[in-house]
PDB file of C-alpha atoms in Angstrom:
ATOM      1  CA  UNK I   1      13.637   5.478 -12.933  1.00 73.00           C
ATOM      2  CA  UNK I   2      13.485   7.953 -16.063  1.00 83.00           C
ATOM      3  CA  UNK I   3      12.790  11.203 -16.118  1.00 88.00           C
ATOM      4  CA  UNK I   4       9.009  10.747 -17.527  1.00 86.00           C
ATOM      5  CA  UNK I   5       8.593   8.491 -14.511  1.00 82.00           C
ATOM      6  CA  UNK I   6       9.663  11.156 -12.360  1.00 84.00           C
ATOM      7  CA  UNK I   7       7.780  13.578 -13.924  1.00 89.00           C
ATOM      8  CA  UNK I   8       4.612  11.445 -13.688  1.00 86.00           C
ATOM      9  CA  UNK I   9       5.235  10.696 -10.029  1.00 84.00           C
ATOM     10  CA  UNK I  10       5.562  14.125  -9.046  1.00 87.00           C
ATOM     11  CA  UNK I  11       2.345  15.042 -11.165  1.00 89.00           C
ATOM     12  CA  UNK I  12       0.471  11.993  -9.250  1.00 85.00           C
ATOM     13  CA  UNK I  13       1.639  13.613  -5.860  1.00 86.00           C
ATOM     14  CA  UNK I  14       0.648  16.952  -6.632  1.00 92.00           C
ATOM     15  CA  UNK I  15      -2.613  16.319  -7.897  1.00 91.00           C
ATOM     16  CA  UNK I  16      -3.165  14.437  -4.398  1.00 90.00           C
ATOM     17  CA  UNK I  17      -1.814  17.050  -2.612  1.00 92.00           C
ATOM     18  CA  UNK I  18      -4.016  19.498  -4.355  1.00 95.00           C
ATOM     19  CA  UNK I  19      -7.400  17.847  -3.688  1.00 95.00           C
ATOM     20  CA  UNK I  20      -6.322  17.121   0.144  1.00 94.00           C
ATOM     21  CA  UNK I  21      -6.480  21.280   0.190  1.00 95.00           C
ATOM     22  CA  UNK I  22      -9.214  21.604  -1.748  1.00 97.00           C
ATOM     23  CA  UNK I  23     -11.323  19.671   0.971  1.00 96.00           C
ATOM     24  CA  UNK I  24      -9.756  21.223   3.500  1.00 96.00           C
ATOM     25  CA  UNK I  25     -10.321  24.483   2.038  1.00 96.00           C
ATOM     26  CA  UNK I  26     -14.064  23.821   1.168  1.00 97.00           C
ATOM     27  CA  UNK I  27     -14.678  22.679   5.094  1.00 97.00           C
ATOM     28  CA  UNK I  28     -12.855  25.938   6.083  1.00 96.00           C
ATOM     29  CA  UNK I  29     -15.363  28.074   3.885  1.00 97.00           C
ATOM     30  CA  UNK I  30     -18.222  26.350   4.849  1.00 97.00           C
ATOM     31  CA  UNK I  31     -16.922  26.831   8.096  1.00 97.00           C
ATOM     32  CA  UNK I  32     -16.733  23.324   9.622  1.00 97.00           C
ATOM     33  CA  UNK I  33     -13.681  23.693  11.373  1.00 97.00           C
ATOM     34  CA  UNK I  34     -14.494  20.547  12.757  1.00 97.00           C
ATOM     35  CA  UNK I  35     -14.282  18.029   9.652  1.00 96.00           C
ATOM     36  CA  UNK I  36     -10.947  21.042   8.989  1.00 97.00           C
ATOM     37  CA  UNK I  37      -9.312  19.488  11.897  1.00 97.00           C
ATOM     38  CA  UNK I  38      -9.747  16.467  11.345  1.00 97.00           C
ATOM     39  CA  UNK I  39      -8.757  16.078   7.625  1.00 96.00           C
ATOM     40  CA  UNK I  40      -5.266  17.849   8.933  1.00 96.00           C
ATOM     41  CA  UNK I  41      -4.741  14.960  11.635  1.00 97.00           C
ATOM     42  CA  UNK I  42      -5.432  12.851   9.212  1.00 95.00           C
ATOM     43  CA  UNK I  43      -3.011  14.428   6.340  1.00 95.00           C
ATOM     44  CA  UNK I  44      -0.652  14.751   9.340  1.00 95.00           C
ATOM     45  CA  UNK I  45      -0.849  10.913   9.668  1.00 94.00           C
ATOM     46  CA  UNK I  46      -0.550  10.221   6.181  1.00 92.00           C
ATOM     47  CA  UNK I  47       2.707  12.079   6.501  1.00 93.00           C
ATOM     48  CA  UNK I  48       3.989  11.206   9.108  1.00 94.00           C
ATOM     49  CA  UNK I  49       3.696   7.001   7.900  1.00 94.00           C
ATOM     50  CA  UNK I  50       5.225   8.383   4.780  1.00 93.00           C
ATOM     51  CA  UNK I  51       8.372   9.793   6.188  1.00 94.00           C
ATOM     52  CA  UNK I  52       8.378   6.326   8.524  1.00 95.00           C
ATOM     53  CA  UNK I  53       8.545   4.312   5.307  1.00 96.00           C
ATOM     54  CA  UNK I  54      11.024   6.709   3.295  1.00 94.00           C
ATOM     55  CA  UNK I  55      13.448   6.151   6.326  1.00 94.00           C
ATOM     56  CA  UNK I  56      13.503   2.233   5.903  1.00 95.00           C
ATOM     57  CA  UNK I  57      16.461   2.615   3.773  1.00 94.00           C
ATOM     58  CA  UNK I  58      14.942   0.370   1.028  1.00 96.00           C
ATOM     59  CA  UNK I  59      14.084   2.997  -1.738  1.00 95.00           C
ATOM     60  CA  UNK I  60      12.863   0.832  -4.323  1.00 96.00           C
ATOM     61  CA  UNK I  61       9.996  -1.095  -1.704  1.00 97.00           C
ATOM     62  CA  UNK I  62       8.944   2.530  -0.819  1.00 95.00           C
ATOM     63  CA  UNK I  63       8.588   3.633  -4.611  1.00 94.00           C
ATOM     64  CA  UNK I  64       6.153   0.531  -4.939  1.00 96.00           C
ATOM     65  CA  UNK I  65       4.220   1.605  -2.194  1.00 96.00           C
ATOM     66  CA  UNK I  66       3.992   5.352  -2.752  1.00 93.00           C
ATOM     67  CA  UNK I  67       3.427   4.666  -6.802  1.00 92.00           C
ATOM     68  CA  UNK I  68       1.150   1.279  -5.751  1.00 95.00           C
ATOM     69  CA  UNK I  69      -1.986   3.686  -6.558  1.00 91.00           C
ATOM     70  CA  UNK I  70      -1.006   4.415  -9.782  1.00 88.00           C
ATOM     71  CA  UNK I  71      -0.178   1.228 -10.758  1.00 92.00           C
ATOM     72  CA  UNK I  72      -3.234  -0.923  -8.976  1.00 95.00           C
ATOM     73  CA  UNK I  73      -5.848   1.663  -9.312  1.00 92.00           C
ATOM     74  CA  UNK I  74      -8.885  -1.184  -8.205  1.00 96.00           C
ATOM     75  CA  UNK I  75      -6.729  -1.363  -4.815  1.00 97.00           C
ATOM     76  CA  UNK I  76      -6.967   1.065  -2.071  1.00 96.00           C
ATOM     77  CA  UNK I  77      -3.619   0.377   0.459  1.00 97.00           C
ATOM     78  CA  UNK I  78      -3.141   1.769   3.470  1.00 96.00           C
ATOM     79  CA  UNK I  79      -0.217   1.005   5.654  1.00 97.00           C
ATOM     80  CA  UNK I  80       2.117   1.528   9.121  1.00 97.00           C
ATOM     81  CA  UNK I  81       5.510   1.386   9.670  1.00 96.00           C
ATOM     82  CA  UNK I  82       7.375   0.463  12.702  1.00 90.00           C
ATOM     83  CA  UNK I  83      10.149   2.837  13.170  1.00 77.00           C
ATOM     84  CA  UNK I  84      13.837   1.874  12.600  1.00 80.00           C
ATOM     85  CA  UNK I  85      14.109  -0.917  10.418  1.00 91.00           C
ATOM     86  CA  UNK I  86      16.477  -1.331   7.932  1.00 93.00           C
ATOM     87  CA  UNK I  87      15.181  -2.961   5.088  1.00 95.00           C
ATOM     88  CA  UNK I  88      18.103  -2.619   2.720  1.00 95.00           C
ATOM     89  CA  UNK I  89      19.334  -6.045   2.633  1.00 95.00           C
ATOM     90  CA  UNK I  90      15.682  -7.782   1.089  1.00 96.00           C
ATOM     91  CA  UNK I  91      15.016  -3.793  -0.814  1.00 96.00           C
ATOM     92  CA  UNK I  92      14.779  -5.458  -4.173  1.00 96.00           C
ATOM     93  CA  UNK I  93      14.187  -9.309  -3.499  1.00 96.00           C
ATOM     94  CA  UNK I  94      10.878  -7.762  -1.734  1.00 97.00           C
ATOM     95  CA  UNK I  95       9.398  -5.440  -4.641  1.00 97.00           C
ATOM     96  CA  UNK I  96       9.834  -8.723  -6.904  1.00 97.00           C
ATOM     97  CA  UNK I  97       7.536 -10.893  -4.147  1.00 97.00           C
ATOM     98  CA  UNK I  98       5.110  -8.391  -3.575  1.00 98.00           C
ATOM     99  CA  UNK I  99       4.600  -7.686  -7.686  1.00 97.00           C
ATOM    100  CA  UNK I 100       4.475 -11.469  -7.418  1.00 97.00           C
ATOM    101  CA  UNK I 101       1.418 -10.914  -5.161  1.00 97.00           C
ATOM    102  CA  UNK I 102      -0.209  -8.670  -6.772  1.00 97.00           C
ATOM    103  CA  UNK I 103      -0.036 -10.015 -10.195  1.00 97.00           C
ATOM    104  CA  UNK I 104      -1.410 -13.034  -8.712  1.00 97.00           C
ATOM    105  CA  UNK I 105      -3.854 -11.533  -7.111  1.00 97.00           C
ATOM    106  CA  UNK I 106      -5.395  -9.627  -9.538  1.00 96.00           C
ATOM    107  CA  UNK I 107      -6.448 -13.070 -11.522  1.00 96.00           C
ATOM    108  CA  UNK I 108      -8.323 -13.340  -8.429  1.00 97.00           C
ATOM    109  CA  UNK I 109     -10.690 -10.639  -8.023  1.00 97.00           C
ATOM    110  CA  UNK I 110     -13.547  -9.279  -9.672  1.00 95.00           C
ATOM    111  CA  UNK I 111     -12.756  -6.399 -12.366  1.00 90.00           C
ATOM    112  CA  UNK I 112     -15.401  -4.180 -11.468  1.00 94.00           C
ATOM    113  CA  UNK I 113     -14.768  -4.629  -7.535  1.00 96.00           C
ATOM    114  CA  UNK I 114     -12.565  -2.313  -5.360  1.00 97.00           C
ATOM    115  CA  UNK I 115     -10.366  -3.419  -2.599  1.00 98.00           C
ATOM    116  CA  UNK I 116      -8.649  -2.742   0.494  1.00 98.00           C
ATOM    117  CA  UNK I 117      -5.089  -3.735   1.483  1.00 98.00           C
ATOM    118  CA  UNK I 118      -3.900  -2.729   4.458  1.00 98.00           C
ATOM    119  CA  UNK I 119       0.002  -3.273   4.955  1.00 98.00           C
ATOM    120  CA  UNK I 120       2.001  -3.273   8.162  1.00 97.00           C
ATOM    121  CA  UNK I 121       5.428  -3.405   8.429  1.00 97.00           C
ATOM    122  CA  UNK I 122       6.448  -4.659  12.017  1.00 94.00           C
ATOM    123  CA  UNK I 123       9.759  -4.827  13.583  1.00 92.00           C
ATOM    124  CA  UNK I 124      10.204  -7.999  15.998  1.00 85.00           C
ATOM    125  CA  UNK I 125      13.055 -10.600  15.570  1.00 87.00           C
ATOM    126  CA  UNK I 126      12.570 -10.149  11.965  1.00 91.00           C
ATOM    127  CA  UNK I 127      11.155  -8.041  10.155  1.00 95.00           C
ATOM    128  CA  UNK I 128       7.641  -8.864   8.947  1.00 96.00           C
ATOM    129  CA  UNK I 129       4.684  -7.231   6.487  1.00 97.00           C
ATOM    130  CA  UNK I 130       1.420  -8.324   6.643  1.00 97.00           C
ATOM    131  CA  UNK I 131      -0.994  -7.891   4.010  1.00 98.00           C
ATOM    132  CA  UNK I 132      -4.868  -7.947   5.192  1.00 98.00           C
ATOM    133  CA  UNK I 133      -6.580  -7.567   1.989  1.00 98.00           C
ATOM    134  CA  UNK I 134     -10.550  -7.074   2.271  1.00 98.00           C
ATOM    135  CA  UNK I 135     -13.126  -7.974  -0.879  1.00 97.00           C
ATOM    136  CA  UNK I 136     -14.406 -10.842  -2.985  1.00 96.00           C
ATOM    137  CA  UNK I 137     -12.014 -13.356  -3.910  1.00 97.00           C
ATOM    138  CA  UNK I 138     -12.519 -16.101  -6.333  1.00 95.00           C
ATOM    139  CA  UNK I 139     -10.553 -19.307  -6.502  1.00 96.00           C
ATOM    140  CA  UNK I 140      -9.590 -18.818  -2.937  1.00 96.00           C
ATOM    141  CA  UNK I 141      -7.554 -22.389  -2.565  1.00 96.00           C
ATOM    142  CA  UNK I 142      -6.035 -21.685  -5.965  1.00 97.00           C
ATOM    143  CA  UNK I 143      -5.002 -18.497  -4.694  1.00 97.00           C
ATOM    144  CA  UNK I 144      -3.652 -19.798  -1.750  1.00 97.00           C
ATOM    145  CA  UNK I 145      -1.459 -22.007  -3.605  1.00 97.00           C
ATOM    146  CA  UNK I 146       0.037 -19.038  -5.544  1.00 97.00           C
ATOM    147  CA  UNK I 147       1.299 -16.979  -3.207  1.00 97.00           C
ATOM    148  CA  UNK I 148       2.540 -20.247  -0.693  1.00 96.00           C
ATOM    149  CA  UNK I 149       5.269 -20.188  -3.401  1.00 96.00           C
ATOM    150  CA  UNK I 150       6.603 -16.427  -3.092  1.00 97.00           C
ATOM    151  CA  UNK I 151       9.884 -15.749  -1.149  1.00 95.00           C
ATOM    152  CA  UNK I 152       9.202 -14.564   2.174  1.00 96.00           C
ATOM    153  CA  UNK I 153       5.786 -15.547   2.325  1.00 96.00           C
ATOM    154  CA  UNK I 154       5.477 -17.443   5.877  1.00 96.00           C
ATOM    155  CA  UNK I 155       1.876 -17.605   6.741  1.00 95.00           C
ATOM    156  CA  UNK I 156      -1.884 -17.309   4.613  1.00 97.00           C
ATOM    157  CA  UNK I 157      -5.213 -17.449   6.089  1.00 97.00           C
ATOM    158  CA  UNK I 158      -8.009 -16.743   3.562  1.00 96.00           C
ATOM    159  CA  UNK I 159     -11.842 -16.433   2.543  1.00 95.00           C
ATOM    160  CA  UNK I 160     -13.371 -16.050  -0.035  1.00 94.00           C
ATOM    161  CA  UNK I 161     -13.747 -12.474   1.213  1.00 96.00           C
ATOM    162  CA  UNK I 162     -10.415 -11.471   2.784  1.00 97.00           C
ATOM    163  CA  UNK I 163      -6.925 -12.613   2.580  1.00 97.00           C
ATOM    164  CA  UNK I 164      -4.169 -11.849   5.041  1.00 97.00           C
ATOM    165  CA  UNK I 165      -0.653 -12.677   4.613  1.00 97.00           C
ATOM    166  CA  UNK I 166       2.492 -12.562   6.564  1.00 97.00           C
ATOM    167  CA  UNK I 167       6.148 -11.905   4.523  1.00 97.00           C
ATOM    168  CA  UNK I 168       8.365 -12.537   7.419  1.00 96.00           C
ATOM    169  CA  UNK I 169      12.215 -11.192   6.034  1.00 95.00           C
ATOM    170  CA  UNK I 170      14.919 -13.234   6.765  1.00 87.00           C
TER     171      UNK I 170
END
């Protein structure tokens, strides 16, 4: 990663961090401790997922996830992380499938549409994401066919309005 890339990154984070305390600041001053509390359990969550993914020991598939905003900006992702995995061994084979995904599935939405992704990484035998991604798709069996072709990819059950795909690593 170069240094602009860096810089950028950290500029994107701050930014975020920045309007996260701004809301919590304008609830505090309106004082609606309330909605306070709960935007801090819910930066508090946002965390605490964070540090769960930064300790999967598979740097570059975090970076994609933390910069996925900045590089997918009609996608909103959320996502959970099962606790100790080790995700070295598929770090880089894994960013490749999911830009895969994604570059596929953007030829498959509507421009002016947003939509949700939400991403789970579960431990089990081995380990597996799942992508549940919510909004109007177009060329749904077309689509389908796409991503059947992308390492890891195991299983794909989709609408025309939601998609949900399982990467099982092995």
């Amino acid at each position: 990663m170069k240094v602009d890339e860096v810089e950028n990154l950290l500029r994107h984070y701050r930014h975020d961090w920045m309007n996260q305390l701004q809301l919590v600041y304008g609830y505090a001053t309106m004082d609606k401790m309330e909605l306070v509390k709960e935007k801090l359990q819910h930066i508090i969550a946002v965390s605490r997922e964070e540090s769960k993914l930064m300790s999967l020991k598979a740097p570059r598939f975090s970076l994609w996830v933390v910069q996925f905003h900045e590089h997918y900006n009609q996608f909103h992702m959320t996502y959970h992380v099962d606790s100790s995995l080790d995700l070295s061994a598929f770090d880089q084979s894994l960013v490749h499938s999911l830009n895969q995904f994604m570059s596929h599935l953007k030829q498959h939405v509507n421009e002016m549409n947003l939509y949700d992704i939400e991403m789970s990484v579960i431990k089990g035998d081995s380990p597996k994401i799942t992508l549940d991604v919510s909004g109007d798709l177009n060329e749904v069996e077309c689509l389908k066919s796409e991503v059947q072709q992308i390492q890891f990819v195991k299983d794909i059950e989709i609408t025309d309005r939601q998609m949900l795909i399982s990467l099982l690593l092995k």
